[in-house]
mmCIF file of C-alpha atoms in Angstrom:
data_model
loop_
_atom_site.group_PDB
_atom_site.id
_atom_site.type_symbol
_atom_site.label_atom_id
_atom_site.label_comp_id
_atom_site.label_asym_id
_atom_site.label_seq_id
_atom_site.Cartn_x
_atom_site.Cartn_y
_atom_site.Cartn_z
ATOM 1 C CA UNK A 10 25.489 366.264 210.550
ATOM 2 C CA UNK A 11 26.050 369.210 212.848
ATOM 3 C CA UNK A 12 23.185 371.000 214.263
ATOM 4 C CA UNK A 13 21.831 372.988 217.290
ATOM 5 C CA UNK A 14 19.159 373.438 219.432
ATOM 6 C CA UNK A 15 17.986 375.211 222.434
ATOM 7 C CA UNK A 16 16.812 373.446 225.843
ATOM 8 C CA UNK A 17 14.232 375.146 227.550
ATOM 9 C CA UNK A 18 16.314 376.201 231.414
ATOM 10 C CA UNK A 19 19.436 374.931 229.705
ATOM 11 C CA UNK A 20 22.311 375.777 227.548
ATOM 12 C CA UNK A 21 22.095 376.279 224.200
ATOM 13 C CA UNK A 22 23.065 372.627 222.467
ATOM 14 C CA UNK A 23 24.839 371.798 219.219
ATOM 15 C CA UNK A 24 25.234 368.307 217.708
ATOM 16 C CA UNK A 25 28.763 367.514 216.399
ATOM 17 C CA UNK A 26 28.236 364.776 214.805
ATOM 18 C CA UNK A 27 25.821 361.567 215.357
ATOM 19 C CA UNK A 28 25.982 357.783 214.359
ATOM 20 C CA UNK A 29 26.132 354.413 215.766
ATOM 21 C CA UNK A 30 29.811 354.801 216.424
ATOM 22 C CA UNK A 31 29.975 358.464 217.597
ATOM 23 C CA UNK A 32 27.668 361.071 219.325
ATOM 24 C CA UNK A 33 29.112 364.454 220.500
ATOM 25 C CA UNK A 34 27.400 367.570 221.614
ATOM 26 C CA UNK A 35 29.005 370.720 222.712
ATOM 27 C CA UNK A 36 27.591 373.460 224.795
ATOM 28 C CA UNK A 37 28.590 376.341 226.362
ATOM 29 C CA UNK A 38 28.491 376.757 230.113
ATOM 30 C CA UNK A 39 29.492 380.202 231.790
ATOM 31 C CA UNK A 40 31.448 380.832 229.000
ATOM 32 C CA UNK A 41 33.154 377.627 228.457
ATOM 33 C CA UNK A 42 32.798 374.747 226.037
ATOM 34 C CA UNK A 43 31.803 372.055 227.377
ATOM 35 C CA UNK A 44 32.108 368.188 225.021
ATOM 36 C CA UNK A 45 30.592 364.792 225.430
ATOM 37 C CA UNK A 46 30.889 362.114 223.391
ATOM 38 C CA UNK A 47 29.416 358.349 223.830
ATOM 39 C CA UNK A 48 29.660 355.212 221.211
ATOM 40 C CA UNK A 49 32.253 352.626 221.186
ATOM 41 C CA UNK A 50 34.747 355.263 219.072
ATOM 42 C CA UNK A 51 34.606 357.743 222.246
ATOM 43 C CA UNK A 52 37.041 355.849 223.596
ATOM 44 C CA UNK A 53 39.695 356.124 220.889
ATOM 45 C CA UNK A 54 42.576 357.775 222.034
ATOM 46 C CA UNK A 55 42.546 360.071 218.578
ATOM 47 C CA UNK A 56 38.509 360.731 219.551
ATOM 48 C CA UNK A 57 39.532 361.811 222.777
ATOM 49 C CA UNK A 58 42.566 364.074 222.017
ATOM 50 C CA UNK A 59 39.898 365.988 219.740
ATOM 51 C CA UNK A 60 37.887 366.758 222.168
ATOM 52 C CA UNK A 61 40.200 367.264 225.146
ATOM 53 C CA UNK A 62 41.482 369.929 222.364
ATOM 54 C CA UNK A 63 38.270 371.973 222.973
ATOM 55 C CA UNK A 64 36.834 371.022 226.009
ATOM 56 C CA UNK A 65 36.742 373.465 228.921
ATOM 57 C CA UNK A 66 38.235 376.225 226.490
ATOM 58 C CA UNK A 67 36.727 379.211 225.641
ATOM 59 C CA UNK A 68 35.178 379.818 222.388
ATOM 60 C CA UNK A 69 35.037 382.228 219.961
ATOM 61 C CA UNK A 70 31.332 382.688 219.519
ATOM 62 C CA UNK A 71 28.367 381.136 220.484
ATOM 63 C CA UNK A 72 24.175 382.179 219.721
ATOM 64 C CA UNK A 73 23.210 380.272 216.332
ATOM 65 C CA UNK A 74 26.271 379.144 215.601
ATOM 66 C CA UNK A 75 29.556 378.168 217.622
ATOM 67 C CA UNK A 76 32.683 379.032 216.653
ATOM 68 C CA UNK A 77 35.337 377.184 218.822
ATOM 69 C CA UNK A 78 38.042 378.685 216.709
ATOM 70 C CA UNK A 79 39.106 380.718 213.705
ATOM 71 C CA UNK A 80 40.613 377.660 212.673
ATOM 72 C CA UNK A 81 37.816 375.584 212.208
ATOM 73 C CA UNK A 82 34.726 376.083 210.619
ATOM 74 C CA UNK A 83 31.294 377.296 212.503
ATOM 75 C CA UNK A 84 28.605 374.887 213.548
ATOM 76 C CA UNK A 85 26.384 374.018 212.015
ATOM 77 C CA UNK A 86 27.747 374.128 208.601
ATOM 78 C CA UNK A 87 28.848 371.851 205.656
ATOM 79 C CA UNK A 88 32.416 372.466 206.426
ATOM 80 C CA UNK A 89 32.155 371.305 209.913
ATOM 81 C CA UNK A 90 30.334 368.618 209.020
ATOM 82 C CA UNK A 91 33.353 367.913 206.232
ATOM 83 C CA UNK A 92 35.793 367.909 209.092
ATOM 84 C CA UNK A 93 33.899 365.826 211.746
ATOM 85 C CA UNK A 94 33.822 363.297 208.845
ATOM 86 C CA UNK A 95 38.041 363.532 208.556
ATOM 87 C CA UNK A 96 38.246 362.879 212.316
ATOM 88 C CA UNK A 97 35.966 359.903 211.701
ATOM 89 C CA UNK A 98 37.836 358.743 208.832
ATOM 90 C CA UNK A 99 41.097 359.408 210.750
ATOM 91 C CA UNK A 100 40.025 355.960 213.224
ATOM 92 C CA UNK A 101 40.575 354.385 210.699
ATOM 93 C CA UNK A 102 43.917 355.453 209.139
ATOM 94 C CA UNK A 103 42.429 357.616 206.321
ATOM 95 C CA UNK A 104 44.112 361.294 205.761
ATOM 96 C CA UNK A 105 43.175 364.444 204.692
ATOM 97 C CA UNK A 106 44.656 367.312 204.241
ATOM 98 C CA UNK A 107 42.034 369.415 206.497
ATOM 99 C CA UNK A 108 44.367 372.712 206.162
ATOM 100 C CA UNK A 109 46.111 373.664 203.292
ATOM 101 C CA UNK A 110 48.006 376.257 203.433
ATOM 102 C CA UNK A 111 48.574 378.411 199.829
ATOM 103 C CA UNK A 112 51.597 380.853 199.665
ATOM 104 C CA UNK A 113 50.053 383.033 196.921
ATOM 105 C CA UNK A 114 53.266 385.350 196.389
ATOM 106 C CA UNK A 115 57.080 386.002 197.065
ATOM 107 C CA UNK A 116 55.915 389.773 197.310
ATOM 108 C CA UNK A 117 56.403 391.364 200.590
ATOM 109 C CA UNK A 118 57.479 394.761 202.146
ATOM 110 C CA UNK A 119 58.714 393.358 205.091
ATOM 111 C CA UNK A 120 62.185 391.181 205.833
ATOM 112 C CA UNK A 121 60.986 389.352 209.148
ATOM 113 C CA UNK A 122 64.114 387.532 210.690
ATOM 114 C CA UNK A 123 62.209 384.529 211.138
ATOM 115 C CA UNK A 124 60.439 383.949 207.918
ATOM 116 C CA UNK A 125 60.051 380.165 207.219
ATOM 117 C CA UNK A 126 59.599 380.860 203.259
ATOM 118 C CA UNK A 127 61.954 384.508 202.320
ATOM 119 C CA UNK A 128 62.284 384.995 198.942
ATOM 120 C CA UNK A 129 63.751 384.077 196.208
ATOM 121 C CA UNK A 130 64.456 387.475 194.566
ATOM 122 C CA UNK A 131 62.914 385.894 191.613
ATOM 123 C CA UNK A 132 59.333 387.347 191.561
ATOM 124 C CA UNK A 133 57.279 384.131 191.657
ATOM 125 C CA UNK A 134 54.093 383.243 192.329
ATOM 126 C CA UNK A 135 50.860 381.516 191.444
ATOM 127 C CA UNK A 136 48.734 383.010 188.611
ATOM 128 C CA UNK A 137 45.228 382.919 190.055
ATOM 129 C CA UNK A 138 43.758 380.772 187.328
ATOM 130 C CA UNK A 139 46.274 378.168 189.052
ATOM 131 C CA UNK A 140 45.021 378.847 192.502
ATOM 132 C CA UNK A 141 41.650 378.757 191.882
ATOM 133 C CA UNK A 142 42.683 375.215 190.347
ATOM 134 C CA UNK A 143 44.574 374.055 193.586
ATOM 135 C CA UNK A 144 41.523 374.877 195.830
ATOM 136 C CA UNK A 145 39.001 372.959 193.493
ATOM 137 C CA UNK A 146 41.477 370.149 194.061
ATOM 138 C CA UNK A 147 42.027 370.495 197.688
ATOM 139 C CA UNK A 148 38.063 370.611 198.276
ATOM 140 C CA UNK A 149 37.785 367.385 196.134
ATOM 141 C CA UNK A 150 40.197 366.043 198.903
ATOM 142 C CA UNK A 151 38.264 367.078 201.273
ATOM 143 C CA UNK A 152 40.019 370.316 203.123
ATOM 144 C CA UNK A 153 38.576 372.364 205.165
ATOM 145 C CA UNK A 154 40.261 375.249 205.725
ATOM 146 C CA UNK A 155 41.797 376.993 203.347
ATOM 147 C CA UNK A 156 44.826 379.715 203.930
ATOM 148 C CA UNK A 157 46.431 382.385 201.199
ATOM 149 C CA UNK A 158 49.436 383.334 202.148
ATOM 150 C CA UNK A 159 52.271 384.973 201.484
ATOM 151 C CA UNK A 160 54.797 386.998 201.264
ATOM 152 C CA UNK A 161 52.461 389.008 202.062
ATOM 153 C CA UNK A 162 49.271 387.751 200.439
ATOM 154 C CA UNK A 163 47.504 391.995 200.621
ATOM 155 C CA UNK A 164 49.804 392.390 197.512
ATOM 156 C CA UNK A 165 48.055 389.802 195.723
ATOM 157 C CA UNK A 166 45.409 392.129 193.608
ATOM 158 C CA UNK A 167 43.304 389.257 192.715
ATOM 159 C CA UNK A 168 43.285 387.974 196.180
ATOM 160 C CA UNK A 169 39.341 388.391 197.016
ATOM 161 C CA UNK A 170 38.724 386.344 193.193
ATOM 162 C CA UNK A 171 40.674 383.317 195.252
ATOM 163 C CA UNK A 172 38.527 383.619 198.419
ATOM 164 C CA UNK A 173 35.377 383.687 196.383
ATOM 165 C CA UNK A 174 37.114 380.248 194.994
ATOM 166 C CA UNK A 175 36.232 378.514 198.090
ATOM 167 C CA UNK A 176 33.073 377.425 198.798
ATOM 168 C CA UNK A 177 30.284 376.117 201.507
ATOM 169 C CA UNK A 178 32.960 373.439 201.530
ATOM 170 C CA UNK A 179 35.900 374.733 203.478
ATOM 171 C CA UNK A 180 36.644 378.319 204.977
ATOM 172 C CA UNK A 181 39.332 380.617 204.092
ATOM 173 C CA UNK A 182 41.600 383.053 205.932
ATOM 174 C CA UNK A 183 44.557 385.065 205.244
ATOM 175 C CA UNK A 184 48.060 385.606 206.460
ATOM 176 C CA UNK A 185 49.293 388.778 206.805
ATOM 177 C CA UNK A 186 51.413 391.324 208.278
ATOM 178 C CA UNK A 187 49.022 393.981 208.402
ATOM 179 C CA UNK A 188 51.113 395.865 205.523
ATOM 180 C CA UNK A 189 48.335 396.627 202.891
ATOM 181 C CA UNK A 190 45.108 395.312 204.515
ATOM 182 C CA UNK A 191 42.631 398.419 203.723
ATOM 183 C CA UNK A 192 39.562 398.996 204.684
ATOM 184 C CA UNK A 193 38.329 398.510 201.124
ATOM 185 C CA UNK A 194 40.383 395.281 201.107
ATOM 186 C CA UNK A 195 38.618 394.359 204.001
ATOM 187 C CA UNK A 196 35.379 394.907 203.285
ATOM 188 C CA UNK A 197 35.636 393.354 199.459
ATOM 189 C CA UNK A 198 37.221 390.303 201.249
ATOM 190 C CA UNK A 199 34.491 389.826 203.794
ATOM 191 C CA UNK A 200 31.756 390.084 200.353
ATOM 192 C CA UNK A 201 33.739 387.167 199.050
ATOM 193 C CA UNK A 202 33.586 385.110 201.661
ATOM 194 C CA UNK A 203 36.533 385.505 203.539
ATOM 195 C CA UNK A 204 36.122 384.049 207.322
ATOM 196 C CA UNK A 205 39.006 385.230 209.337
ATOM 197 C CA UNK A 206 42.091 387.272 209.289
ATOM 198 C CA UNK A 207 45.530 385.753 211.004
ATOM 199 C CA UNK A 208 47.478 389.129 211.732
ATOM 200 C CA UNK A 209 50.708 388.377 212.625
ATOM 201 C CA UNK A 210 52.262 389.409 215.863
ATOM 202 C CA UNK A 211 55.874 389.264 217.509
ATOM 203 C CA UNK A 212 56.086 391.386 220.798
ATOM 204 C CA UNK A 213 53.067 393.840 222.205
ATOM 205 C CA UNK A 214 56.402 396.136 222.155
ATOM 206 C CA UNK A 215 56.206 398.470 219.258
ATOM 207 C CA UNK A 216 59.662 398.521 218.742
ATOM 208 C CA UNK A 217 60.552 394.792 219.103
ATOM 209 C CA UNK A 218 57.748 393.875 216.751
ATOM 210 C CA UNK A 219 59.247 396.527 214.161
ATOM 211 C CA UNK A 220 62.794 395.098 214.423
ATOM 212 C CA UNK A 221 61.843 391.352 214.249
ATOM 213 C CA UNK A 222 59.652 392.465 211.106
ATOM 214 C CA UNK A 223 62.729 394.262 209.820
ATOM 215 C CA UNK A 224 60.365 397.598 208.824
ATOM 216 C CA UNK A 225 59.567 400.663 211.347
ATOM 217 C CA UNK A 226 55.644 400.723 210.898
ATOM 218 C CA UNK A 227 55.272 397.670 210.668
ATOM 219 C CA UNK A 228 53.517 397.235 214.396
ATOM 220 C CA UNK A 229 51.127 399.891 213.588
ATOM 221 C CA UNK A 230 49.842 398.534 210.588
ATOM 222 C CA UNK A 231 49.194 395.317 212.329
ATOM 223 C CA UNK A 232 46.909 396.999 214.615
ATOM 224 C CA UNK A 233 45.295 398.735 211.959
ATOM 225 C CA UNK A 234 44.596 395.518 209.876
ATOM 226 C CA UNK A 235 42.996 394.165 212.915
ATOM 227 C CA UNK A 236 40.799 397.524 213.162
ATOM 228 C CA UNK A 237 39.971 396.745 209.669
ATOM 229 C CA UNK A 238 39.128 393.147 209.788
ATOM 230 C CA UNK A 239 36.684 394.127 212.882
ATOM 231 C CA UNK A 240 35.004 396.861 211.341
ATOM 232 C CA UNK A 241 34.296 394.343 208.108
ATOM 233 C CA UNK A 242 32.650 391.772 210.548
ATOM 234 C CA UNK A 243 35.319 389.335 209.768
ATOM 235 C CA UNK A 244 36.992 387.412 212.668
ATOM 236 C CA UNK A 245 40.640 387.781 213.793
ATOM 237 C CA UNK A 246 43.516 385.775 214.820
ATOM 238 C CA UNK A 247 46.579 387.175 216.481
ATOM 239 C CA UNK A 248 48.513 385.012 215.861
ATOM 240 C CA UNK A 249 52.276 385.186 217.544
ATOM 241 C CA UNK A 250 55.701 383.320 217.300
ATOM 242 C CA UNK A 251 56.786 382.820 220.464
ATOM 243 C CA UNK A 252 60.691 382.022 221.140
ATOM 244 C CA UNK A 253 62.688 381.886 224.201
ATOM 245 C CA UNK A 254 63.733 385.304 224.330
ATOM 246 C CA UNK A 255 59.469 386.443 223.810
ATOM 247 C CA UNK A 256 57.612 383.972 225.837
ATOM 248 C CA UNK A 257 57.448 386.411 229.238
ATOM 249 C CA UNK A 258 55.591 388.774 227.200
ATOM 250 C CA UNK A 259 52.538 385.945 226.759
ATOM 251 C CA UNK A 260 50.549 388.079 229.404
ATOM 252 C CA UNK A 261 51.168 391.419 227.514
ATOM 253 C CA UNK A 262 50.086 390.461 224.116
ATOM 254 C CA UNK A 263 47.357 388.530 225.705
ATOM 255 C CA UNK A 264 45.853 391.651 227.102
ATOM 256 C CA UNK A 265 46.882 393.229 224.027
ATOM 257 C CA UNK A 266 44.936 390.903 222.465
ATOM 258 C CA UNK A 267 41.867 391.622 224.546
ATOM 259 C CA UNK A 268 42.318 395.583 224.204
ATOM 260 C CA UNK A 269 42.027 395.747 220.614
ATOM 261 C CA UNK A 270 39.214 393.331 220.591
ATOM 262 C CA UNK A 271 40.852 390.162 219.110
ATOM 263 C CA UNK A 272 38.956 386.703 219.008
ATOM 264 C CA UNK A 273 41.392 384.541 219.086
ATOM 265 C CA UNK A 274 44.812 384.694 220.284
ATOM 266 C CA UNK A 275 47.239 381.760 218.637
ATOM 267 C CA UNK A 276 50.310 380.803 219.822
ATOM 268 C CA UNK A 277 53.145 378.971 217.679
ATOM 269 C CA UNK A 278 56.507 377.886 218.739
ATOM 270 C CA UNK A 279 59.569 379.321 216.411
ATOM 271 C CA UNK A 280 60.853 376.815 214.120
ATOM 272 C CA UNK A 281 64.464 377.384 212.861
ATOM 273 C CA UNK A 282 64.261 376.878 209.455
ATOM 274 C CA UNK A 283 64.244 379.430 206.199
ATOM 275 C CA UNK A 284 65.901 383.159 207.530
ATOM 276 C CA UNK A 285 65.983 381.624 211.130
ATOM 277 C CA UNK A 286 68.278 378.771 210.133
ATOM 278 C CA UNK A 287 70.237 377.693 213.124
ATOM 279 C CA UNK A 288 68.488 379.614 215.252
ATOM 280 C CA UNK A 289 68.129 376.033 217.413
ATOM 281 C CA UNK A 290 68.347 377.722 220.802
ATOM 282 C CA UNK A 291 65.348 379.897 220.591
ATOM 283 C CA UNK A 292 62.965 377.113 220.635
ATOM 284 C CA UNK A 293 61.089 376.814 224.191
ATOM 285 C CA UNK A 294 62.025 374.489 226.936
ATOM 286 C CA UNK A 295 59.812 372.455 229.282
ATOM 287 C CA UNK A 296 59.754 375.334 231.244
ATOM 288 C CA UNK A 297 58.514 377.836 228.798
ATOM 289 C CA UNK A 298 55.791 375.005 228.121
ATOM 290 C CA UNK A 299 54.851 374.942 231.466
ATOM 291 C CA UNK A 300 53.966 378.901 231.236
ATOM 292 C CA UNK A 301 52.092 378.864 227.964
ATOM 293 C CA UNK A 302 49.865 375.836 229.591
ATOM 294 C CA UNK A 303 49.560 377.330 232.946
ATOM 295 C CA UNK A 304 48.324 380.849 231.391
ATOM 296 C CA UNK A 305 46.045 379.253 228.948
ATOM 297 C CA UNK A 306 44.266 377.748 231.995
ATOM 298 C CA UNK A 307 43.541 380.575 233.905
ATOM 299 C CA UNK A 308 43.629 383.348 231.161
ATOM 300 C CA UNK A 309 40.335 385.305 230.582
ATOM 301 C CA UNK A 310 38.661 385.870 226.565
ATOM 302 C CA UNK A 311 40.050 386.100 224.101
ATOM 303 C CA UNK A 312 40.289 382.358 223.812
ATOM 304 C CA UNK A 313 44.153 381.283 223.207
ATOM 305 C CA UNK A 314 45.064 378.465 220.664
ATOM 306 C CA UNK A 315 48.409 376.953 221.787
ATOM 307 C CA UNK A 316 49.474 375.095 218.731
ATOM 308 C CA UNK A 317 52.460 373.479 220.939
ATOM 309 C CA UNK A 318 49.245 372.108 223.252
ATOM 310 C CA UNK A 319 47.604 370.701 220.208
ATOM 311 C CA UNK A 320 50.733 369.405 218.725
ATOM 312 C CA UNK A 321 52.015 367.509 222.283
ATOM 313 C CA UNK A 322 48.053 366.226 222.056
ATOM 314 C CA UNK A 323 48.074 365.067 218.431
ATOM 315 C CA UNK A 324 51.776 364.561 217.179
ATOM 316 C CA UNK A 325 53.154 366.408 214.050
ATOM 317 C CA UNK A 326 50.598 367.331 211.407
ATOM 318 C CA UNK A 327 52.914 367.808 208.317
ATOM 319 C CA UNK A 328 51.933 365.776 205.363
ATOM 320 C CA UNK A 329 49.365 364.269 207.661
ATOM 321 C CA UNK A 330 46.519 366.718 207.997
ATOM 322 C CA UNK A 331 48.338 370.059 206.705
ATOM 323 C CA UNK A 332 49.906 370.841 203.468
ATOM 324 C CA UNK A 333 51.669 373.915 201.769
ATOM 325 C CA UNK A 334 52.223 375.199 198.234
ATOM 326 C CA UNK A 335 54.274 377.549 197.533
ATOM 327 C CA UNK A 336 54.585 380.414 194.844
ATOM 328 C CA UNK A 337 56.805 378.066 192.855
ATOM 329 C CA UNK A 338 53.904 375.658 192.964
ATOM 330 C CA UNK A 339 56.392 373.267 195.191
ATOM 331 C CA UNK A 340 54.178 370.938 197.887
ATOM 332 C CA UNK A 341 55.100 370.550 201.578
ATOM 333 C CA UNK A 342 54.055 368.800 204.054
ATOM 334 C CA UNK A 343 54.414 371.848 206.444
ATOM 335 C CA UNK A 344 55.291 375.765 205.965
ATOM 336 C CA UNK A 345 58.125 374.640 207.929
ATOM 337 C CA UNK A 346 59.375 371.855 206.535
ATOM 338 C CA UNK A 347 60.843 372.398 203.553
ATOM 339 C CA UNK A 348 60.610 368.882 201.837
ATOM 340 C CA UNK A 349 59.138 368.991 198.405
ATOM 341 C CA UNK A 350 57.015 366.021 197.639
ATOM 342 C CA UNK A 351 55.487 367.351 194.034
ATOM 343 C CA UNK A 352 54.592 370.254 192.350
ATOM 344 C CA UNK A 353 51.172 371.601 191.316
ATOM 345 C CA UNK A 354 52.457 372.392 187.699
ATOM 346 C CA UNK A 355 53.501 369.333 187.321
ATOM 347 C CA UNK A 356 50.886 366.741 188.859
ATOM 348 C CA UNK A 357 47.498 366.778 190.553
ATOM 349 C CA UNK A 358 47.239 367.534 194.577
ATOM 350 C CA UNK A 359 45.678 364.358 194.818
ATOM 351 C CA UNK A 360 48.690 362.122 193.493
ATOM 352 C CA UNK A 361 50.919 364.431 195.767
ATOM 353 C CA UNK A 362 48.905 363.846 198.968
ATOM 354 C CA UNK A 363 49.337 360.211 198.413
ATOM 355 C CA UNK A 364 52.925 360.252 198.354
ATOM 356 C CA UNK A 365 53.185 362.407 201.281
ATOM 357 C CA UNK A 366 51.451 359.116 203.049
ATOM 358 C CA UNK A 367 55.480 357.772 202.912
ATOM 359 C CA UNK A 368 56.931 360.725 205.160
ATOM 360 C CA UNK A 369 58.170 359.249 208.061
ATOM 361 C CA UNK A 370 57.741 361.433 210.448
ATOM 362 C CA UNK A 371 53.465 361.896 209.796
ATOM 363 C CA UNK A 372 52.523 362.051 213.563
ATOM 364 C CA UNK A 373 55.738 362.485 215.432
ATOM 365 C CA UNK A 374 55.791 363.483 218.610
ATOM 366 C CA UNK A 375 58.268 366.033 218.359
ATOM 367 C CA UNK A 376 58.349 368.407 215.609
ATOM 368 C CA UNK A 377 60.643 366.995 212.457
ATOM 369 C CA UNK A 378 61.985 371.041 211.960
ATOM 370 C CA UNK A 379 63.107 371.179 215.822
ATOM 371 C CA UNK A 380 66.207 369.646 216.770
ATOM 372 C CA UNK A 381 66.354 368.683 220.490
ATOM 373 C CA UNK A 382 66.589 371.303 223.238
ATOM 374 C CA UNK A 383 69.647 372.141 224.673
#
């Protein structure tokens, strides 16, 4: 479905997808992306939030294939193709679960004051003959993008056997803090297939980041997981947290960002759930939304994904295109949302997924996690 092309005088030109219904191209003009669409689903609003999504931004790589971001897979290529088909489906009420979102272990060496999933104290996680199950069932479902997680998912030894799990069908990236991510891990990641590295990030502040991640260290081995990841030829992700008290630092760890050669910078808003647990008045008001969006518009590479953007533009995507399993094999709808719908152990994804089609809160347009704004 997806393929490119160069114009003779002209930009570079990649077919998203093509039918009677729906034609899109993208190209990339002075170092934007630029979208357009025609057929009678053009004009749907969930067509055009899609493509408002990426339009104008800039992208992560273009040549022989474009990358818009490490969150979705390159074009051409049968996972892009995979996930134009979703959005198509998604006209006409049909879910997938595009990202699904594995938390591989409990193990971690740090004790970050905002982790959404601490542990248990108990050890668990997912042997990988059980992973490697989940992501055959996940592909069968038709995700996309595939994400091991953690704890901290470096202390998972079989970790590269799950990436090589994955195939033409979806891409994979990893979660971590930077804690552990060698540059043998690196490199035996990239020869399995791993696309992209998500290094977490909480201040460009050495310090701060250290104290949020409750570990001294911890901010230098985030910058050398990123040197890593680079030097492997996979792609990277900072990807940040942003509360009330961080949000004036977006221009610092943007050019922080840039310095160290990032691709992507993503941006997430703090949800107060797991060790952050009443934490309600560190999410971001309408003026700390007005920031982010103002920055992103006028910011230079590396491009930024503002997850609070895509979230005003598409609603809430727990249980309705994103899914998490934890180390107890427990199903969410959403890393955040702590609502188990099924376990792994117990029945298949695909009987799980279904049920999550009951939630009530699929497509929201405020977060189900975030209680309202002071």
């Amino acid at each position: 479905m997806a393929t490119d092309w160069g114009v003779r005088g002209g930009p570079r030109r990649y077919n998203l997808t093509s039918g009677p219904l729906l034609r899109a191209e993208a190209s990339v003009v002075e170092g934007r992306v630029r979208l357009e669409a025609a057929g009678p689903l053009s004009r749907l609003p969930i067509v055009k939030s899609a493509l408002k999504i990426a339009d104008g931004q800039i992208p992560v790589m273009g040549g022989e294939r474009l990358i818009l971001s490490t969150w979705s897979p390159p074009i051409p290529s049968r996972a892009f193709d995979r996930l134009a088909r979703s959005y198509l489906k998604a006209t006409f009420g049909l879910r997938t679960p595009d990202q699904v979102t594995i938390s591989v272990t409990e193990d971690c060496p740090n004790r970050c004051l905002h982790c959404a999933l601490p542990d248990t104290g108990r050890d668990h996680r997912l042997e990988p003959e059980e992973v490697e199950d989940v992501v055959g069932q996940v592909l069968d479902l038709g995700t996309t993008l595939v994400i091991f997680d953690g704890g901290e998912p470096t202390t998972y030894r079989e970790l590269p056997d799950l990436v090589r799990a994955v195939d033409d069908r979806a891409v994979s990236t990893i979660f971590t803090s930077g804690a552990g991510f060698t540059e043998r891990l690196a490199s035996d990641l990239k020869e399995a297939g791993l696309y992209a590295v998500n290094v977490s990030l909480d201040s460009a502040a050495e310090a701060e980041h250290d104290r949020m991640r409750g570990r001294a260290g911890a901010f230098r081995d985030a910058m050398k997981a990123v040197e890593n990841a680079l030097e492997a030829g996979l792609l990277v992700d900072l990807y940040v947290v942003l509360r009330r008290d961080n949000v004036s630092e977006i221009e610092e760890i943007h050019s922080l960002a840039a310095g160290i050669g990032a691709d992507e910078l993503t941006l997430f808003e703090v949800v107060p759930t797991g060790r952050w647990a009443g934490e309600d008045g560190s999410t971001l008001t309408e003026e700390d939304h007005a920031i982010i969006e103002e920055f992103v518009s006028v910011a230079p590479p590396p491009r930024i994904f503002s997850v609070p953007a895509a979230f005003r533009e598409f609603g809430c995507f727990a249980g309705r295109n994103w899914m998490h399993i934890t180390p107890e094999g427990e199903v969410y709808p959403c890393a955040c949302l702590p609502e188990v719908v099924g376990n792994v152990r117990r029945e298949s994804v695909r009987r799980i997924w279904q049920k999550m089609a009951k939630l009530p809160h699929r497509g929201r347009s405020t977060c189900p996690a975030r209680r309202s704004k002071s």
